Amino acid sequence: MSGPRPKTCAACGRGIAANEVYYRFSLVLQGEQDVLGPSGGGSSEDELAALVKQLEESQESAQELEEQVHWERSGVVCSACRSVVVRTLSAPPEVAGPH
């Protein structure tokens, strides 16, 4: 009979012992846009064709383009990293650092 699988903190990389408290997380980032730019007088078909051409000419891989729209991760963090993660994700927008 085997015990629980070893866990590794996703933030610091430290191994988490089976008898230690850990915190499970799931994070999803989804790209959204509330307002589209003003139309240049062209049809929606023209705009769609321009977007497809831009994607085809992009140097980024399909996976990189997809991750700009939808990115998802889950894992566990140790007790020490929990407070850092909570503080980072709870900071008010005016206090957050530059992008």
mmCIF file of N, CA, C and O in Angstrom:
data_model
loop_
_atom_site.group_PDB
_atom_site.id
_atom_site.type_symbol
_atom_site.label_atom_id
_atom_site.label_comp_id
_atom_site.label_asym_id
_atom_site.label_seq_id
_atom_site.Cartn_x
_atom_site.Cartn_y
_atom_site.Cartn_z
ATOM 1 N N MET A 1 0.851 -1.188 0.000
ATOM 2 C CA MET A 1 0.000 0.000 0.000
ATOM 3 C C MET A 1 0.887 1.237 0.000
ATOM 4 O O MET A 1 1.806 1.360 0.796
ATOM 5 N N SER A 2 0.625 2.146 -0.888
ATOM 6 C CA SER A 2 1.450 3.360 -0.969
ATOM 7 C C SER A 2 0.697 4.538 -0.369
ATOM 8 O O SER A 2 -0.528 4.571 -0.347
ATOM 9 N N GLY A 3 1.459 5.515 0.092
ATOM 10 C CA GLY A 3 0.874 6.706 0.693
ATOM 11 C C GLY A 3 0.524 7.738 -0.362
ATOM 12 O O GLY A 3 0.558 7.459 -1.561
ATOM 13 N N PRO A 4 0.202 8.953 0.083
ATOM 14 C CA PRO A 4 -0.136 10.012 -0.865
ATOM 15 C C PRO A 4 1.060 10.360 -1.746
ATOM 16 O O PRO A 4 2.208 10.236 -1.325
ATOM 17 N N ARG A 5 0.763 10.763 -2.964
ATOM 18 C CA ARG A 5 1.831 11.166 -3.885
ATOM 19 C C ARG A 5 2.515 12.413 -3.352
ATOM 20 O O ARG A 5 1.860 13.297 -2.780
ATOM 21 N N PRO A 6 3.825 12.525 -3.537
ATOM 22 C CA PRO A 6 4.534 13.729 -3.092
ATOM 23 C C PRO A 6 4.014 14.958 -3.837
ATOM 24 O O PRO A 6 3.664 14.867 -5.012
ATOM 25 N N LYS A 7 3.971 16.064 -3.142
ATOM 26 C CA LYS A 7 3.498 17.315 -3.742
ATOM 27 C C LYS A 7 4.630 18.328 -3.750
ATOM 28 O O LYS A 7 5.487 18.326 -2.866
ATOM 29 N N THR A 8 4.624 19.185 -4.752
ATOM 30 C CA THR A 8 5.635 20.231 -4.888
ATOM 31 C C THR A 8 4.931 21.571 -4.979
ATOM 32 O O THR A 8 3.956 21.722 -5.739
ATOM 33 N N CYS A 9 5.405 22.561 -4.233
ATOM 34 C CA CYS A 9 4.819 23.899 -4.260
ATOM 35 C C CYS A 9 5.028 24.514 -5.648
ATOM 36 O O CYS A 9 6.149 24.563 -6.156
ATOM 37 N N ALA A 10 3.944 24.982 -6.253
ATOM 38 C CA ALA A 10 4.012 25.577 -7.585
ATOM 39 C C ALA A 10 4.712 26.929 -7.581
ATOM 40 O O ALA A 10 5.180 27.390 -8.617
ATOM 41 N N ALA A 11 4.814 27.571 -6.423
ATOM 42 C CA ALA A 11 5.437 28.893 -6.347
ATOM 43 C C ALA A 11 6.938 28.811 -6.093
ATOM 44 O O ALA A 11 7.729 29.431 -6.791
ATOM 45 N N CYS A 12 7.342 28.027 -5.090
ATOM 46 C CA CYS A 12 8.767 27.989 -4.713
ATOM 47 C C CYS A 12 9.479 26.706 -5.117
ATOM 48 O O CYS A 12 10.705 26.633 -5.062
ATOM 49 N N GLY A 13 8.724 25.684 -5.498
ATOM 50 C CA GLY A 13 9.321 24.438 -5.934
ATOM 51 C C GLY A 13 9.729 23.490 -4.813
ATOM 52 O O GLY A 13 10.274 22.423 -5.065
ATOM 53 N N ARG A 14 9.462 23.876 -3.583
ATOM 54 C CA ARG A 14 9.830 23.038 -2.437
ATOM 55 C C ARG A 14 8.893 21.834 -2.340
ATOM 56 O O ARG A 14 7.699 21.934 -2.596
ATOM 57 N N GLY A 15 9.440 20.687 -1.977
ATOM 58 C CA GLY A 15 8.622 19.506 -1.735
ATOM 59 C C GLY A 15 7.780 19.704 -0.484
ATOM 60 O O GLY A 15 8.259 20.260 0.512
ATOM 61 N N ILE A 16 6.554 19.263 -0.525
ATOM 62 C CA ILE A 16 5.648 19.396 0.615
ATOM 63 C C ILE A 16 5.468 18.014 1.233
ATOM 64 O O ILE A 16 5.013 17.083 0.566
ATOM 65 N N ALA A 17 5.847 17.881 2.501
ATOM 66 C CA ALA A 17 5.733 16.600 3.199
ATOM 67 C C ALA A 17 4.261 16.214 3.345
ATOM 68 O O ALA A 17 3.375 17.075 3.412
ATOM 69 N N ALA A 18 4.011 14.908 3.412
ATOM 70 C CA ALA A 18 2.641 14.399 3.505
ATOM 71 C C ALA A 18 1.910 14.915 4.740
ATOM 72 O O ALA A 18 0.688 15.066 4.719
ATOM 73 N N ASN A 19 2.648 15.237 5.810
ATOM 74 C CA ASN A 19 1.994 15.704 7.035
ATOM 75 C C ASN A 19 1.871 17.227 7.104
ATOM 76 O O ASN A 19 1.380 17.763 8.089
ATOM 77 N N GLU A 20 2.306 17.943 6.066
ATOM 78 C CA GLU A 20 2.219 19.414 6.032
ATOM 79 C C GLU A 20 0.893 19.871 5.422
ATOM 80 O O GLU A 20 0.343 19.209 4.538
ATOM 81 N N VAL A 21 0.435 21.029 5.871
ATOM 82 C CA VAL A 21 -0.742 21.646 5.273
ATOM 83 C C VAL A 21 -0.311 22.272 3.943
ATOM 84 O O VAL A 21 0.750 22.875 3.836
ATOM 85 N N TYR A 22 -1.137 22.103 2.930
ATOM 86 C CA TYR A 22 -0.887 22.742 1.631
ATOM 87 C C TYR A 22 -2.210 23.313 1.129
ATOM 88 O O TYR A 22 -3.276 23.017 1.666
ATOM 89 N N TYR A 23 -2.130 24.145 0.107
ATOM 90 C CA TYR A 23 -3.307 24.837 -0.411
ATOM 91 C C TYR A 23 -3.420 24.566 -1.899
ATOM 92 O O TYR A 23 -2.496 24.826 -2.656
ATOM 93 N N ARG A 24 -4.560 24.051 -2.297
ATOM 94 C CA ARG A 24 -4.833 23.740 -3.695
ATOM 95 C C ARG A 24 -5.368 25.008 -4.378
ATOM 96 O O ARG A 24 -6.148 25.747 -3.799
ATOM 97 N N PHE A 25 -4.944 25.246 -5.624
ATOM 98 C CA PHE A 25 -5.438 26.407 -6.363
ATOM 99 C C PHE A 25 -5.777 26.030 -7.793
ATOM 100 O O PHE A 25 -5.304 25.032 -8.328
ATOM 101 N N SER A 26 -6.616 26.842 -8.388
ATOM 102 C CA SER A 26 -6.951 26.743 -9.804
ATOM 103 C C SER A 26 -7.091 28.172 -10.306
ATOM 104 O O SER A 26 -7.816 28.975 -9.716
ATOM 105 N N LEU A 27 -6.374 28.496 -11.371
ATOM 106 C CA LEU A 27 -6.379 29.857 -11.897
ATOM 107 C C LEU A 27 -6.679 29.813 -13.382
ATOM 108 O O LEU A 27 -6.057 29.060 -14.131
ATOM 109 N N VAL A 28 -7.651 30.619 -13.805
ATOM 110 C CA VAL A 28 -8.025 30.703 -15.210
ATOM 111 C C VAL A 28 -7.973 32.171 -15.612
ATOM 112 O O VAL A 28 -8.584 33.025 -14.973
ATOM 113 N N LEU A 29 -7.225 32.456 -16.668
ATOM 114 C CA LEU A 29 -7.188 33.798 -17.244
ATOM 115 C C LEU A 29 -7.822 33.720 -18.624
ATOM 116 O O LEU A 29 -7.376 32.945 -19.468
ATOM 117 N N GLN A 30 -8.874 34.511 -18.829
ATOM 118 C CA GLN A 30 -9.563 34.511 -20.106
ATOM 119 C C GLN A 30 -9.558 35.925 -20.671
ATOM 120 O O GLN A 30 -9.969 36.864 -19.990
ATOM 121 N N GLY A 31 -9.090 36.050 -21.903
ATOM 122 C CA GLY A 31 -9.061 37.358 -22.548
ATOM 123 C C GLY A 31 -10.465 37.808 -22.911
ATOM 124 O O GLY A 31 -11.273 37.038 -23.410
ATOM 125 N N GLU A 32 -10.743 39.060 -22.633
ATOM 126 C CA GLU A 32 -12.035 39.653 -22.971
ATOM 127 C C GLU A 32 -11.813 41.067 -23.452
ATOM 128 O O GLU A 32 -10.786 41.679 -23.161
ATOM 129 N N GLN A 33 -12.776 41.565 -24.165
ATOM 130 C CA GLN A 33 -12.725 42.950 -24.624
ATOM 131 C C GLN A 33 -14.158 43.455 -24.673
ATOM 132 O O GLN A 33 -15.008 42.869 -25.343
ATOM 133 N N ASP A 34 -14.444 44.519 -23.934
ATOM 134 C CA ASP A 34 -15.811 45.035 -23.860
ATOM 135 C C ASP A 34 -16.200 45.862 -25.075
ATOM 136 O O ASP A 34 -17.337 45.834 -25.513
ATOM 137 N N VAL A 35 -15.255 46.625 -25.607
ATOM 138 C CA VAL A 35 -15.567 47.528 -26.713
ATOM 139 C C VAL A 35 -14.584 47.268 -27.848
ATOM 140 O O VAL A 35 -13.373 47.272 -27.642
ATOM 141 N N LEU A 36 -15.110 47.020 -29.021
ATOM 142 C CA LEU A 36 -14.257 46.859 -30.193
ATOM 143 C C LEU A 36 -13.933 48.232 -30.760
ATOM 144 O O LEU A 36 -14.693 49.180 -30.598
ATOM 145 N N GLY A 37 -12.809 48.320 -31.442
ATOM 146 C CA GLY A 37 -12.419 49.593 -32.053
ATOM 147 C C GLY A 37 -13.429 50.033 -33.090
ATOM 148 O O GLY A 37 -14.205 49.230 -33.616
ATOM 149 N N PRO A 38 -13.442 51.339 -33.394
ATOM 150 C CA PRO A 38 -14.401 51.846 -34.380
ATOM 151 C C PRO A 38 -14.147 51.224 -35.743
ATOM 152 O O PRO A 38 -13.017 51.015 -36.148
ATOM 153 N N SER A 39 -15.212 50.918 -36.424
ATOM 154 C CA SER A 39 -15.107 50.318 -37.753
ATOM 155 C C SER A 39 -14.624 51.364 -38.740
ATOM 156 O O SER A 39 -15.048 52.513 -38.720
ATOM 157 N N GLY A 40 -13.744 50.950 -39.614
ATOM 158 C CA GLY A 40 -13.202 51.864 -40.618
ATOM 159 C C GLY A 40 -14.088 51.982 -41.834
ATOM 160 O O GLY A 40 -13.637 52.376 -42.899
ATOM 161 N N GLY A 41 -15.339 51.619 -41.695
ATOM 162 C CA GLY A 41 -16.256 51.721 -42.819
ATOM 163 C C GLY A 41 -16.281 50.449 -43.656
ATOM 164 O O GLY A 41 -17.081 50.313 -44.552
ATOM 165 N N GLY A 42 -15.396 49.492 -43.357
ATOM 166 C CA GLY A 42 -15.381 48.234 -44.089
ATOM 167 C C GLY A 42 -16.420 47.287 -43.539
ATOM 168 O O GLY A 42 -16.993 47.494 -42.484
ATOM 169 N N SER A 43 -16.656 46.220 -44.265
ATOM 170 C CA SER A 43 -17.639 45.240 -43.822
ATOM 171 C C SER A 43 -17.027 44.331 -42.760
ATOM 172 O O SER A 43 -15.812 44.275 -42.593
ATOM 173 N N SER A 44 -17.892 43.634 -42.058
ATOM 174 C CA SER A 44 -17.393 42.702 -41.045
ATOM 175 C C SER A 44 -16.596 41.584 -41.709
ATOM 176 O O SER A 44 -15.678 41.042 -41.110
ATOM 177 N N GLU A 45 -16.937 41.233 -42.950
ATOM 178 C CA GLU A 45 -16.166 40.221 -43.681
ATOM 179 C C GLU A 45 -14.750 40.711 -43.950
ATOM 180 O O GLU A 45 -13.794 39.945 -43.848
ATOM 181 N N ASP A 46 -14.616 42.003 -44.283
ATOM 182 C CA ASP A 46 -13.286 42.579 -44.508
ATOM 183 C C ASP A 46 -12.465 42.553 -43.219
ATOM 184 O O ASP A 46 -11.273 42.241 -43.234
ATOM 185 N N GLU A 47 -13.120 42.903 -42.115
ATOM 186 C CA GLU A 47 -12.438 42.904 -40.824
ATOM 187 C C GLU A 47 -12.007 41.499 -40.441
ATOM 188 O O GLU A 47 -10.904 41.290 -39.944
ATOM 189 N N LEU A 48 -12.870 40.511 -40.668
ATOM 190 C CA LEU A 48 -12.542 39.126 -40.364
ATOM 191 C C LEU A 48 -11.385 38.644 -41.241
ATOM 192 O O LEU A 48 -10.459 37.998 -40.754
ATOM 193 N N ALA A 49 -11.410 38.979 -42.525
ATOM 194 C CA ALA A 49 -10.329 38.588 -43.435
ATOM 195 C C ALA A 49 -9.006 39.214 -42.995
ATOM 196 O O ALA A 49 -7.955 38.562 -43.030
ATOM 197 N N ALA A 50 -9.038 40.467 -42.546
ATOM 198 C CA ALA A 50 -7.824 41.138 -42.076
ATOM 199 C C ALA A 50 -7.291 40.464 -40.818
ATOM 200 O O ALA A 50 -6.082 40.286 -40.656
ATOM 201 N N LEU A 51 -8.193 40.066 -39.935
ATOM 202 C CA LEU A 51 -7.785 39.383 -38.704
ATOM 203 C C LEU A 51 -7.159 38.026 -39.022
ATOM 204 O O LEU A 51 -6.109 37.671 -38.477
ATOM 205 N N VAL A 52 -7.761 37.270 -39.927
ATOM 206 C CA VAL A 52 -7.214 35.966 -40.312
ATOM 207 C C VAL A 52 -5.830 36.141 -40.933
ATOM 208 O O VAL A 52 -4.897 35.401 -40.619
ATOM 209 N N LYS A 53 -5.675 37.135 -41.788
ATOM 210 C CA LYS A 53 -4.371 37.394 -42.415
ATOM 211 C C LYS A 53 -3.324 37.738 -41.346
ATOM 212 O O LYS A 53 -2.198 37.259 -41.395
ATOM 213 N N GLN A 54 -3.709 38.571 -40.382
ATOM 214 C CA GLN A 54 -2.800 38.948 -39.301
ATOM 215 C C GLN A 54 -2.371 37.723 -38.502
ATOM 216 O O GLN A 54 -1.197 37.572 -38.168
ATOM 217 N N LEU A 55 -3.302 36.811 -38.218
ATOM 218 C CA LEU A 55 -2.981 35.589 -37.479
ATOM 219 C C LEU A 55 -2.070 34.673 -38.289
ATOM 220 O O LEU A 55 -1.141 34.068 -37.748
ATOM 221 N N GLU A 56 -2.323 34.560 -39.582
ATOM 222 C CA GLU A 56 -1.496 33.717 -40.442
ATOM 223 C C GLU A 56 -0.062 34.225 -40.544
ATOM 224 O O GLU A 56 0.880 33.445 -40.646
ATOM 225 N N GLU A 57 0.109 35.546 -40.513
ATOM 226 C CA GLU A 57 1.426 36.153 -40.653
ATOM 227 C C GLU A 57 2.163 36.294 -39.316
ATOM 228 O O GLU A 57 3.322 36.675 -39.290
ATOM 229 N N SER A 58 1.491 35.959 -38.241
ATOM 230 C CA SER A 58 2.070 36.105 -36.908
ATOM 231 C C SER A 58 3.250 35.157 -36.726
ATOM 232 O O SER A 58 3.263 34.041 -37.232
ATOM 233 N N GLN A 59 4.248 35.603 -35.982
ATOM 234 C CA GLN A 59 5.413 34.777 -35.662
ATOM 235 C C GLN A 59 5.131 33.842 -34.481
ATOM 236 O O GLN A 59 5.921 32.958 -34.201
ATOM 237 N N GLU A 60 4.007 34.053 -33.813
ATOM 238 C CA GLU A 60 3.672 33.252 -32.641
ATOM 239 C C GLU A 60 3.028 31.928 -33.055
ATOM 240 O O GLU A 60 2.330 31.858 -34.066
ATOM 241 N N SER A 61 3.265 30.893 -32.271
ATOM 242 C CA SER A 61 2.670 29.582 -32.553
ATOM 243 C C SER A 61 1.181 29.618 -32.204
ATOM 244 O O SER A 61 0.710 30.505 -31.488
ATOM 245 N N ALA A 62 0.481 28.618 -32.684
ATOM 246 C CA ALA A 62 -0.950 28.519 -32.377
ATOM 247 C C ALA A 62 -1.168 28.422 -30.866
ATOM 248 O O ALA A 62 -2.097 29.019 -30.329
ATOM 249 N N GLN A 63 -0.286 27.703 -30.175
ATOM 250 C CA GLN A 63 -0.417 27.574 -28.719
ATOM 251 C C GLN A 63 -0.221 28.925 -28.029
ATOM 252 O O GLN A 63 -0.944 29.268 -27.102
ATOM 253 N N GLU A 64 0.759 29.704 -28.486
ATOM 254 C CA GLU A 64 0.992 31.026 -27.887
ATOM 255 C C GLU A 64 -0.212 31.938 -28.107
ATOM 256 O O GLU A 64 -0.622 32.668 -27.205
ATOM 257 N N LEU A 65 -0.785 31.893 -29.298
ATOM 258 C CA LEU A 65 -1.964 32.709 -29.578
ATOM 259 C C LEU A 65 -3.144 32.276 -28.717
ATOM 260 O O LEU A 65 -3.865 33.107 -28.172
ATOM 261 N N GLU A 66 -3.318 30.966 -28.560
ATOM 262 C CA GLU A 66 -4.412 30.456 -27.741
ATOM 263 C C GLU A 66 -4.243 30.867 -26.282
ATOM 264 O O GLU A 66 -5.205 31.243 -25.612
ATOM 265 N N GLU A 67 -3.000 30.821 -25.767
ATOM 266 C CA GLU A 67 -2.764 31.183 -24.369
ATOM 267 C C GLU A 67 -2.987 32.671 -24.112
ATOM 268 O O GLU A 67 -3.171 33.072 -22.973
ATOM 269 N N GLN A 68 -2.981 33.495 -25.160
ATOM 270 C CA GLN A 68 -3.310 34.909 -24.973
ATOM 271 C C GLN A 68 -4.793 35.076 -24.687
ATOM 272 O O GLN A 68 -5.211 36.068 -24.102
ATOM 273 N N VAL A 69 -5.608 34.109 -25.105
ATOM 274 C CA VAL A 69 -7.050 34.171 -24.910
ATOM 275 C C VAL A 69 -7.495 33.344 -23.715
ATOM 276 O O VAL A 69 -8.382 33.736 -22.971
ATOM 277 N N HIS A 70 -6.867 32.185 -23.517
ATOM 278 C CA HIS A 70 -7.269 31.307 -22.410
ATOM 279 C C HIS A 70 -6.030 30.623 -21.857
ATOM 280 O O HIS A 70 -5.340 29.896 -22.564
ATOM 281 N N TRP A 71 -5.763 30.847 -20.561
ATOM 282 C CA TRP A 71 -4.622 30.256 -19.875
ATOM 283 C C TRP A 71 -5.126 29.701 -18.555
ATOM 284 O O TRP A 71 -5.862 30.366 -17.839
ATOM 285 N N GLU A 72 -4.733 28.488 -18.249
ATOM 286 C CA GLU A 72 -5.280 27.824 -17.069
ATOM 287 C C GLU A 72 -4.190 27.015 -16.370
ATOM 288 O O GLU A 72 -3.413 26.316 -17.019
ATOM 289 N N ARG A 73 -4.127 27.131 -15.064
ATOM 290 C CA ARG A 73 -3.178 26.351 -14.269
ATOM 291 C C ARG A 73 -3.839 25.954 -12.954
ATOM 292 O O ARG A 73 -4.686 26.673 -12.428
ATOM 293 N N SER A 74 -3.401 24.827 -12.427
ATOM 294 C CA SER A 74 -3.847 24.407 -11.101
ATOM 295 C C SER A 74 -2.679 23.707 -10.433
ATOM 296 O O SER A 74 -1.730 23.290 -11.086
ATOM 297 N N GLY A 75 -2.735 23.610 -9.116
ATOM 298 C CA GLY A 75 -1.659 22.967 -8.381
ATOM 299 C C GLY A 75 -1.824 23.207 -6.904
ATOM 300 O O GLY A 75 -2.930 23.462 -6.426
ATOM 301 N N VAL A 76 -0.700 23.140 -6.195
ATOM 302 C CA VAL A 76 -0.716 23.363 -4.757
ATOM 303 C C VAL A 76 0.419 24.325 -4.398
ATOM 304 O O VAL A 76 1.413 24.428 -5.110
ATOM 305 N N VAL A 77 0.220 25.044 -3.292
ATOM 306 C CA VAL A 77 1.264 25.906 -2.741
ATOM 307 C C VAL A 77 1.433 25.567 -1.267
ATOM 308 O O VAL A 77 0.492 25.117 -0.606
ATOM 309 N N CYS A 78 2.642 25.772 -0.772
ATOM 310 C CA CYS A 78 2.933 25.511 0.639
ATOM 311 C C CYS A 78 2.387 26.659 1.493
ATOM 312 O O CYS A 78 1.966 27.697 0.977
ATOM 313 N N SER A 79 2.416 26.467 2.805
ATOM 314 C CA SER A 79 1.899 27.484 3.730
ATOM 315 C C SER A 79 2.627 28.816 3.584
ATOM 316 O O SER A 79 2.008 29.881 3.638
ATOM 317 N N ALA A 80 3.945 28.777 3.409
ATOM 318 C CA ALA A 80 4.715 30.019 3.290
ATOM 319 C C ALA A 80 4.336 30.790 2.031
ATOM 320 O O ALA A 80 4.224 32.018 2.052
ATOM 321 N N CYS A 81 4.125 30.095 0.922
ATOM 322 C CA CYS A 81 3.808 30.772 -0.338
ATOM 323 C C CYS A 81 2.347 31.204 -0.424
ATOM 324 O O CYS A 81 2.012 32.106 -1.189
ATOM 325 N N ARG A 82 1.484 30.588 0.368
ATOM 326 C CA ARG A 82 0.065 30.949 0.341
ATOM 327 C C ARG A 82 -0.124 32.439 0.588
ATOM 328 O O ARG A 82 -0.847 33.104 -0.135
ATOM 329 N N SER A 83 0.540 32.967 1.606
ATOM 330 C CA SER A 83 0.358 34.384 1.939
ATOM 331 C C SER A 83 0.854 35.287 0.812
ATOM 332 O O SER A 83 0.255 36.324 0.533
ATOM 333 N N VAL A 84 1.925 34.903 0.144
ATOM 334 C CA VAL A 84 2.442 35.699 -0.980
ATOM 335 C C VAL A 84 1.440 35.695 -2.133
ATOM 336 O O VAL A 84 1.138 36.738 -2.721
ATOM 337 N N VAL A 85 0.898 34.527 -2.456
ATOM 338 C CA VAL A 85 -0.071 34.414 -3.544
ATOM 339 C C VAL A 85 -1.323 35.226 -3.232
ATOM 340 O O VAL A 85 -1.816 35.989 -4.069
ATOM 341 N N VAL A 86 -1.839 35.088 -2.020
ATOM 342 C CA VAL A 86 -3.048 35.828 -1.632
ATOM 343 C C VAL A 86 -2.793 37.330 -1.684
ATOM 344 O O VAL A 86 -3.601 38.093 -2.208
ATOM 345 N N ARG A 87 -1.642 37.768 -1.162
ATOM 346 C CA ARG A 87 -1.315 39.195 -1.176
ATOM 347 C C ARG A 87 -1.200 39.709 -2.615
ATOM 348 O O ARG A 87 -1.694 40.789 -2.943
ATOM 349 N N THR A 88 -0.574 38.944 -3.480
ATOM 350 C CA THR A 88 -0.402 39.356 -4.875
ATOM 351 C C THR A 88 -1.738 39.486 -5.591
ATOM 352 O O THR A 88 -1.976 40.455 -6.303
ATOM 353 N N LEU A 89 -2.610 38.525 -5.398
ATOM 354 C CA LEU A 89 -3.892 38.532 -6.105
ATOM 355 C C LEU A 89 -4.949 39.393 -5.425
ATOM 356 O O LEU A 89 -5.989 39.655 -6.018
ATOM 357 N N SER A 90 -4.687 39.855 -4.204
ATOM 358 C CA SER A 90 -5.659 40.678 -3.484
ATOM 359 C C SER A 90 -5.326 42.162 -3.511
ATOM 360 O O SER A 90 -6.096 42.970 -3.012
ATOM 361 N N ALA A 91 -4.178 42.531 -4.073
ATOM 362 C CA ALA A 91 -3.768 43.937 -4.064
ATOM 363 C C ALA A 91 -4.747 44.789 -4.861
ATOM 364 O O ALA A 91 -5.163 44.413 -5.953
ATOM 365 N N PRO A 92 -5.140 45.956 -4.308
ATOM 366 C CA PRO A 92 -6.033 46.848 -5.052
ATOM 367 C C PRO A 92 -5.329 47.338 -6.330
ATOM 368 O O PRO A 92 -4.114 47.470 -6.343
ATOM 369 N N PRO A 93 -6.084 47.578 -7.391
ATOM 370 C CA PRO A 93 -5.481 47.975 -8.675
ATOM 371 C C PRO A 93 -4.547 49.172 -8.584
ATOM 372 O O PRO A 93 -3.519 49.208 -9.237
ATOM 373 N N GLU A 94 -4.858 50.169 -7.747
ATOM 374 C CA GLU A 94 -4.011 51.358 -7.679
ATOM 375 C C GLU A 94 -2.660 51.066 -7.012
ATOM 376 O O GLU A 94 -1.701 51.792 -7.185
ATOM 377 N N VAL A 95 -2.578 49.959 -6.243
ATOM 378 C CA VAL A 95 -1.339 49.607 -5.570
ATOM 379 C C VAL A 95 -0.496 48.654 -6.434
ATOM 380 O O VAL A 95 0.713 48.579 -6.293
ATOM 381 N N ALA A 96 -1.142 47.952 -7.344
ATOM 382 C CA ALA A 96 -0.446 46.979 -8.178
ATOM 383 C C ALA A 96 0.634 47.663 -8.999
ATOM 384 O O ALA A 96 0.509 48.811 -9.407
ATOM 385 N N GLY A 97 1.706 46.934 -9.246
ATOM 386 C CA GLY A 97 2.837 47.477 -10.008
ATOM 387 C C GLY A 97 2.482 47.662 -11.481
ATOM 388 O O GLY A 97 1.418 47.278 -11.936
ATOM 389 N N PRO A 98 3.417 48.241 -12.227
ATOM 390 C CA PRO A 98 3.181 48.477 -13.659
ATOM 391 C C PRO A 98 3.112 47.140 -14.420
ATOM 392 O O PRO A 98 3.668 46.145 -13.994
ATOM 393 N N HIS A 99 2.468 47.166 -15.543
ATOM 394 C CA HIS A 99 2.322 45.958 -16.368
ATOM 395 C C HIS A 99 3.503 45.810 -17.274
ATOM 396 O O HIS A 99 4.027 46.631 -17.831
#
